[in-house]
GROMACS .gro file of C-alpha atoms in nm:
model
  325
    1MET     CA    1   0.220   1.323   1.747
    2LYS     CA    2   0.395   1.661   1.711
    3SER     CA    3   0.719   1.487   1.614
    4ILE     CA    4   0.545   1.286   1.340
    5LEU     CA    5   0.378   1.600   1.200
    6LEU     CA    6   0.715   1.778   1.205
    7LEU     CA    7   0.873   1.486   1.019
    8PHE     CA    8   0.608   1.496   0.748
    9SER     CA    9   0.633   1.874   0.717
   10CYS     CA   10   1.009   1.856   0.671
   11LEU     CA   11   0.980   1.573   0.421
   12LEU     CA   12   0.723   1.755   0.211
   13LEU     CA   13   0.927   2.077   0.217
   14PHE     CA   14   1.235   1.888   0.100
   15SER     CA   15   1.030   1.700  -0.159
   16CYS     CA   16   0.865   2.006  -0.311
   17ASN     CA   17   1.199   2.181  -0.345
   18GLN     CA   18   1.343   1.901  -0.558
   19THR     CA   19   1.314   1.883  -0.937
   20LYS     CA   20   1.169   1.556  -1.060
   21LYS     CA   21   1.357   1.492  -1.386
   22LYS     CA   22   1.495   1.152  -1.305
   23LEU     CA   23   1.444   0.991  -1.642
   24THR     CA   24   1.668   1.251  -1.805
   25MET     CA   25   1.919   1.268  -1.519
   26ASN     CA   26   1.998   0.900  -1.534
   27THR     CA   27   1.866   0.592  -1.708
   28LYS     CA   28   1.893   0.369  -1.403
   29ILE     CA   29   1.607   0.343  -1.157
   30VAL     CA   30   1.621   0.349  -0.778
   31ILE     CA   31   1.370   0.138  -0.587
   32ALA     CA   32   1.316   0.223  -0.219
   33HIS     CA   33   1.340  -0.120  -0.057
   34ARG     CA   34   1.054  -0.136   0.197
   35GLY     CA   35   1.066   0.246   0.185
   36ALA     CA   36   1.359   0.444   0.323
   37SER     CA   37   1.419   0.148   0.551
   38GLY     CA   38   1.774   0.242   0.639
   39TYR     CA   39   1.633   0.534   0.836
   40LEU     CA   40   1.284   0.437   0.957
   41PRO     CA   41   1.121   0.101   1.037
   42GLU     CA   42   1.055  -0.090   0.716
   43HIS     CA   43   0.716  -0.077   0.544
   44THR     CA   44   0.578   0.201   0.761
   45LEU     CA   45   0.399   0.495   0.602
   46GLU     CA   46   0.666   0.721   0.751
   47ALA     CA   47   0.938   0.525   0.568
   48LYS     CA   48   0.739   0.553   0.245
   49ALA     CA   49   0.689   0.929   0.282
   50MET     CA   50   1.061   0.974   0.343
   51ALA     CA   51   1.143   0.768   0.032
   52HIS     CA   52   0.902   0.976  -0.174
   53ALA     CA   53   1.072   1.295  -0.056
   54MET     CA   54   1.407   1.153  -0.167
   55ASN     CA   55   1.280   1.139  -0.529
   56VAL     CA   56   1.311   0.766  -0.585
   57ASP     CA   57   1.165   0.613  -0.900
   58PHE     CA   58   0.966   0.339  -0.724
   59ILE     CA   59   0.863   0.249  -0.369
   60GLU     CA   60   0.829  -0.121  -0.281
   61GLN     CA   61   0.531  -0.293  -0.116
   62ASP     CA   62   0.552  -0.657   0.003
   63LEU     CA   63   0.197  -0.793   0.024
   64VAL     CA   64   0.034  -1.049   0.254
   65LEU     CA   65  -0.338  -1.104   0.315
   66SER     CA   66  -0.516  -1.046   0.646
   67LYS     CA   67  -0.781  -1.287   0.773
   68ASP     CA   68  -1.049  -1.067   0.613
   69ASP     CA   69  -0.869  -1.048   0.277
   70ILE     CA   70  -0.706  -0.705   0.305
   71PRO     CA   71  -0.362  -0.685   0.136
   72MET     CA   72  -0.124  -0.575   0.411
   73VAL     CA   73   0.215  -0.416   0.349
   74ILE     CA   74   0.465  -0.627   0.544
   75HIS     CA   75   0.773  -0.817   0.437
   76ASP     CA   76   0.674  -1.166   0.553
   77ILE     CA   77   0.374  -1.384   0.629
   78TYR     CA   78   0.490  -1.352   0.992
   79LEU     CA   79   0.427  -1.071   1.240
   80ASP     CA   80   0.660  -1.149   1.529
   81ASP     CA   81   0.984  -1.000   1.393
   82VAL     CA   82   0.856  -0.647   1.329
   83THR     CA   83   0.562  -0.601   1.570
   84ASN     CA   84   0.463  -0.648   1.935
   85VAL     CA   85   0.209  -0.919   1.848
   86ALA     CA   86   0.361  -1.163   2.102
   87LEU     CA   87   0.275  -0.919   2.381
   88ILE     CA   88  -0.071  -0.819   2.259
   89PHE     CA   89  -0.200  -1.157   2.136
   90PRO     CA   90   0.024  -1.421   2.303
   91GLU     CA   91  -0.238  -1.695   2.263
   92ARG     CA   92  -0.261  -1.654   1.883
   93LYS     CA   93   0.065  -1.821   1.782
   94ARG     CA   94   0.057  -2.139   1.577
   95LYS     CA   95   0.217  -2.472   1.666
   96ASP     CA   96   0.548  -2.354   1.518
   97ASN     CA   97   0.544  -2.064   1.772
   98ARG     CA   98   0.509  -1.806   1.492
   99PHE     CA   99   0.239  -1.542   1.454
  100TYR     CA  100   0.086  -1.516   1.106
  101VAL     CA  101  -0.065  -1.209   0.942
  102ILE     CA  102  -0.337  -1.427   0.791
  103ASP     CA  103  -0.472  -1.519   1.138
  104PHE     CA  104  -0.563  -1.158   1.223
  105THR     CA  105  -0.828  -0.923   1.090
  106PHE     CA  106  -0.737  -0.581   0.954
  107ASP     CA  107  -0.873  -0.413   1.267
  108GLU     CA  108  -0.664  -0.640   1.490
  109LEU     CA  109  -0.352  -0.579   1.285
  110LYS     CA  110  -0.400  -0.203   1.319
  111THR     CA  111  -0.370  -0.233   1.698
  112LEU     CA  112  -0.011  -0.359   1.674
  113GLN     CA  113   0.299  -0.144   1.707
  114VAL     CA  114   0.567  -0.179   1.438
  115SER     CA  115   0.935  -0.150   1.520
  116GLU     CA  116   1.273  -0.194   1.359
  117ARG     CA  117   1.326  -0.559   1.253
  118PHE     CA  118   1.445  -0.791   1.532
  119HIS     CA  119   1.508  -1.160   1.601
  120PRO     CA  120   1.186  -1.294   1.761
  121GLU     CA  121   1.375  -1.554   1.966
  122THR     CA  122   1.614  -1.305   2.130
  123GLY     CA  123   1.454  -0.965   2.071
  124GLU     CA  124   1.788  -0.840   1.933
  125GLN     CA  125   1.766  -0.572   1.664
  126VAL     CA  126   1.894  -0.697   1.325
  127TYR     CA  127   2.056  -0.372   1.209
  128LYS     CA  128   2.190  -0.225   1.531
  129ASN     CA  129   2.259   0.129   1.410
  130ARG     CA  130   1.921   0.193   1.253
  131PHE     CA  131   1.609   0.344   1.412
  132PRO     CA  132   1.600   0.219   1.775
  133LYS     CA  133   1.376  -0.084   1.828
  134GLY     CA  134   1.058  -0.013   2.022
  135LYS     CA  135   1.077   0.363   1.978
  136GLY     CA  136   0.821   0.577   1.796
  137ASN     CA  137   0.457   0.510   1.714
  138PHE     CA  138   0.444   0.307   1.392
  139THR     CA  139   0.162   0.083   1.271
  140LEU     CA  140   0.078  -0.160   0.992
  141HIS     CA  141  -0.120  -0.045   0.691
  142SER     CA  142  -0.293  -0.180   0.381
  143LEU     CA  143  -0.192  -0.161   0.016
  144GLN     CA  144  -0.485   0.076  -0.040
  145GLU     CA  145  -0.361   0.312   0.232
  146GLU     CA  146  -0.011   0.319   0.088
  147ILE     CA  147  -0.126   0.378  -0.269
  148GLU     CA  148  -0.341   0.668  -0.151
  149LEU     CA  149  -0.040   0.818   0.030
  150ILE     CA  150   0.189   0.785  -0.273
  151GLN     CA  151  -0.072   0.906  -0.523
  152GLY     CA  152  -0.162   1.193  -0.292
  153LEU     CA  153   0.202   1.297  -0.262
  154ASN     CA  154   0.239   1.267  -0.639
  155THR     CA  155  -0.048   1.511  -0.677
  156SER     CA  156   0.075   1.762  -0.421
  157THR     CA  157   0.441   1.750  -0.531
  158LYS     CA  158   0.377   1.715  -0.907
  159LYS     CA  159   0.575   1.391  -0.927
  160ASN     CA  160   0.504   1.048  -1.072
  161ILE     CA  161   0.679   0.812  -0.832
  162GLY     CA  162   0.572   0.454  -0.892
  163ILE     CA  163   0.487   0.153  -0.682
  164TYR     CA  164   0.668  -0.182  -0.694
  165PRO     CA  165   0.444  -0.442  -0.521
  166GLU     CA  166   0.546  -0.803  -0.454
  167ILE     CA  167   0.316  -1.103  -0.428
  168LYS     CA  168   0.455  -1.277  -0.117
  169ASP     CA  169   0.443  -1.655  -0.079
  170PRO     CA  170   0.144  -1.726  -0.308
  171LYS     CA  171   0.160  -2.102  -0.241
  172PHE     CA  172   0.112  -2.042   0.133
  173HIS     CA  173  -0.193  -1.826   0.063
  174GLN     CA  174  -0.336  -2.084  -0.176
  175LYS     CA  175  -0.300  -2.357   0.090
  176GLU     CA  176  -0.488  -2.128   0.328
  177GLY     CA  177  -0.769  -2.089   0.074
  178LYS     CA  178  -0.677  -1.731  -0.012
  179LYS     CA  179  -0.650  -1.563  -0.353
  180LEU     CA  180  -0.380  -1.308  -0.279
  181THR     CA  181  -0.285  -1.243  -0.640
  182GLU     CA  182  -0.638  -1.184  -0.766
  183ILE     CA  183  -0.714  -0.949  -0.477
  184VAL     CA  184  -0.395  -0.749  -0.533
  185LEU     CA  185  -0.458  -0.717  -0.906
  186LYS     CA  186  -0.809  -0.589  -0.836
  187VAL     CA  187  -0.676  -0.322  -0.599
  188LEU     CA  188  -0.412  -0.218  -0.851
  189THR     CA  189  -0.676  -0.193  -1.125
  190ASN     CA  190  -0.902   0.015  -0.900
  191TYR     CA  191  -0.619   0.266  -0.854
  192GLY     CA  192  -0.533   0.288  -1.223
  193TYR     CA  193  -0.242   0.044  -1.253
  194THR     CA  194  -0.320  -0.186  -1.547
  195THR     CA  195  -0.053  -0.151  -1.819
  196LYS     CA  196   0.324  -0.129  -1.865
  197GLN     CA  197   0.287   0.245  -1.916
  198ASP     CA  198   0.151   0.291  -1.564
  199ALA     CA  199   0.388   0.362  -1.275
  200CYS     CA  200   0.369   0.009  -1.136
  201THR     CA  201   0.602  -0.290  -1.154
  202LEU     CA  202   0.474  -0.621  -1.014
  203GLN     CA  203   0.725  -0.875  -0.880
  204CYS     CA  204   0.723  -1.228  -0.739
  205PHE     CA  205   0.975  -1.501  -0.653
  206ASP     CA  206   0.730  -1.774  -0.755
  207ALA     CA  207   0.783  -1.825  -1.130
  208ILE     CA  208   0.470  -2.034  -1.170
  209GLU     CA  209   0.260  -1.758  -1.015
  210LEU     CA  210   0.420  -1.474  -1.212
  211GLU     CA  211   0.366  -1.665  -1.537
  212ARG     CA  212   0.004  -1.725  -1.433
  213ILE     CA  213  -0.037  -1.352  -1.375
  214ARG     CA  214   0.064  -1.284  -1.735
  215LYS     CA  215  -0.095  -1.577  -1.918
  216GLU     CA  216  -0.399  -1.684  -1.714
  217LEU     CA  217  -0.492  -1.361  -1.537
  218LYS     CA  218  -0.399  -1.156  -1.847
  219SER     CA  219  -0.218  -0.879  -1.661
  220GLU     CA  220  -0.049  -0.621  -1.884
  221LEU     CA  221   0.163  -0.476  -1.603
  222PHE     CA  222   0.543  -0.463  -1.616
  223LEU     CA  223   0.644  -0.794  -1.451
  224VAL     CA  224   0.974  -0.873  -1.279
  225GLN     CA  225   1.077  -1.229  -1.196
  226LEU     CA  226   1.270  -1.232  -0.869
  227ILE     CA  227   1.540  -1.498  -0.847
  228GLY     CA  228   1.755  -1.622  -0.562
  229TYR     CA  229   1.890  -1.965  -0.658
  230PRO     CA  230   2.179  -2.045  -0.895
  231GLU     CA  231   1.971  -2.275  -1.116
  232GLU     CA  232   1.725  -1.995  -1.187
  233THR     CA  233   1.990  -1.797  -1.375
  234GLN     CA  234   1.970  -2.069  -1.641
  235GLN     CA  235   1.600  -2.011  -1.701
  236LEU     CA  236   1.616  -1.661  -1.851
  237LYS     CA  237   1.475  -1.767  -2.190
  238HIS     CA  238   1.165  -1.901  -2.021
  239PHE     CA  239   1.132  -1.595  -1.795
  240ALA     CA  240   1.145  -1.375  -2.106
  241THR     CA  241   0.827  -1.541  -2.239
  242TYR     CA  242   0.619  -1.367  -1.972
  243ALA     CA  243   0.836  -1.125  -1.769
  244ASP     CA  244   0.986  -0.787  -1.857
  245GLY     CA  245   1.275  -0.804  -1.614
  246ILE     CA  246   1.453  -1.005  -1.347
  247GLY     CA  247   1.538  -0.919  -0.989
  248PRO     CA  248   1.844  -1.125  -0.889
  249TRP     CA  249   2.037  -1.129  -0.564
  250TYR     CA  250   2.327  -0.895  -0.645
  251LYS     CA  251   2.582  -1.167  -0.568
  252GLN     CA  252   2.451  -1.363  -0.865
  253ILE     CA  253   2.598  -1.090  -1.083
  254LEU     CA  254   2.945  -1.105  -0.926
  255ASP     CA  255   3.204  -1.365  -1.023
  256LYS     CA  256   3.541  -1.321  -0.854
  257LYS     CA  257   3.798  -1.055  -0.777
  258VAL     CA  258   4.103  -1.023  -0.999
  259ASP     CA  259   4.371  -0.773  -0.895
  260GLY     CA  260   4.125  -0.607  -0.660
  261LYS     CA  261   3.850  -0.569  -0.922
  262PHE     CA  262   3.534  -0.775  -0.950
  263THR     CA  263   3.462  -0.976  -1.261
  264PHE     CA  264   3.106  -1.065  -1.351
  265THR     CA  265   2.891  -1.355  -1.452
  266SER     CA  266   2.705  -1.336  -1.783
  267LEU     CA  267   2.371  -1.282  -1.608
  268VAL     CA  268   2.326  -0.913  -1.693
  269SER     CA  269   2.435  -0.944  -2.056
  270ASP     CA  270   2.229  -1.261  -2.104
  271ALA     CA  271   1.921  -1.086  -1.964
  272HIS     CA  272   1.977  -0.776  -2.177
  273ASN     CA  273   2.013  -0.990  -2.489
  274LEU     CA  274   1.666  -1.128  -2.415
  275GLY     CA  275   1.521  -0.780  -2.362
  276LEU     CA  276   1.497  -0.820  -1.985
  277LYS     CA  277   1.573  -0.538  -1.741
  278VAL     CA  278   1.789  -0.625  -1.437
  279HIS     CA  279   1.701  -0.488  -1.090
  280PRO     CA  280   1.918  -0.659  -0.825
  281TYR     CA  281   1.856  -0.656  -0.449
  282THR     CA  282   1.957  -0.522  -0.195
  283PHE     CA  283   2.202  -0.229  -0.160
  284ARG     CA  284   2.266  -0.165   0.211
  285ALA     CA  285   2.524   0.086   0.332
  286ASP     CA  286   2.542  -0.096   0.667
  287SER     CA  287   2.583  -0.448   0.523
  288LEU     CA  288   2.865  -0.443   0.269
  289ASP     CA  289   2.979  -0.808   0.277
  290GLU     CA  290   3.274  -0.830   0.036
  291PHE     CA  291   3.284  -0.459  -0.049
  292ALA     CA  292   3.513  -0.217   0.131
  293THR     CA  293   3.274   0.077   0.095
  294PHE     CA  294   2.919   0.148  -0.022
  295GLU     CA  295   3.072   0.360  -0.299
  296GLU     CA  296   3.258   0.055  -0.426
  297MET     CA  297   2.940  -0.152  -0.417
  298MET     CA  298   2.744   0.104  -0.619
  299GLN     CA  299   3.025   0.156  -0.870
  300THR     CA  300   3.071  -0.219  -0.918
  301VAL     CA  301   2.709  -0.326  -0.959
  302PHE     CA  302   2.542  -0.015  -1.102
  303ILE     CA  303   2.815   0.109  -1.336
  304GLU     CA  304   3.056  -0.174  -1.413
  305ALA     CA  305   2.800  -0.455  -1.419
  306ASN     CA  306   2.556  -0.220  -1.598
  307VAL     CA  307   2.234  -0.312  -1.420
  308ASP     CA  308   1.919  -0.112  -1.496
  309GLY     CA  309   1.821  -0.033  -1.139
  310ALA     CA  310   1.839  -0.166  -0.786
  311PHE     CA  311   1.661  -0.205  -0.456
  312THR     CA  312   1.818  -0.012  -0.170
  313ASP     CA  313   1.754   0.071   0.195
  314PHE     CA  314   1.944   0.398   0.144
  315PRO     CA  315   1.790   0.557  -0.167
  316ASP     CA  316   1.925   0.906  -0.101
  317VAL     CA  317   2.285   0.782  -0.107
  318VAL     CA  318   2.231   0.583  -0.426
  319LEU     CA  319   2.057   0.876  -0.596
  320LYS     CA  320   2.342   1.109  -0.504
  321PHE     CA  321   2.591   0.862  -0.648
  322LEU     CA  322   2.399   0.818  -0.973
  323ASN     CA  323   2.341   1.188  -1.021
  324LYS     CA  324   2.717   1.251  -0.989
  325LYS     CA  325   2.776   0.986  -1.255
   0.00000   0.00000   0.00000
């Protein structure tokens, strides 16, 4: 407990000593992907507090419903790759041997311990050099709890850091008889997020659901259509009829290397011509793929490809890079 209190004290001291003038320092936004997840287990309140102290523009929340209709902040509909659910409730797995958030009440979910992401079949940690798996005392939390943390920190630090929630797997929830989207929108409204001027961007991979949010549910929030498949890059004109931006996989922006330099697809320019912002995912300093260094990755995608912002597990590094530029 003392170590957690010390962590929060240090974070708040760092945070209060920083000047929040991000919109004038650079025009590109930094989104803390699942919080400062390169340093602390993803989607924990500790990771969100650390991201806030780093002066990001937005902090992401992936949202899944509990059995009693509480929006939980967790990356997937599954529990068994970031918690000890298999040890605490071994009898609660489904026929596919997975444990689902939707099968547990909020109170039950709060009894689980969260750890760094791991492979449920082997127990092996996904990112080996991150926070050690099974260490610390981290728990799951609701969207309401996270909003209250972020809004509280905004008040005490005089900042206006936004939230960037994602509606996760709406079709799954609908098959289970759940109205995830409607419940999330109600929570957002209750906390003052209703228009494009509010510090909230709502995202979803499901194009049918995101269009429904705009046209049927009449949301006036800033909407971002996440995309991950090649054919979706050809649907920008349709996306522009209801969305304000797109969130592509960053590799959809890259074409090929010529003389050691990347060339680019037309995705960013096509989106910009339609008035869409472009926020690619995910910048990871410990997963560079075709890049030699994280610096090269940031320079290529942020500066040369001219995207408007990006999701990153290492927001402090990206912010430092952008501020130098």
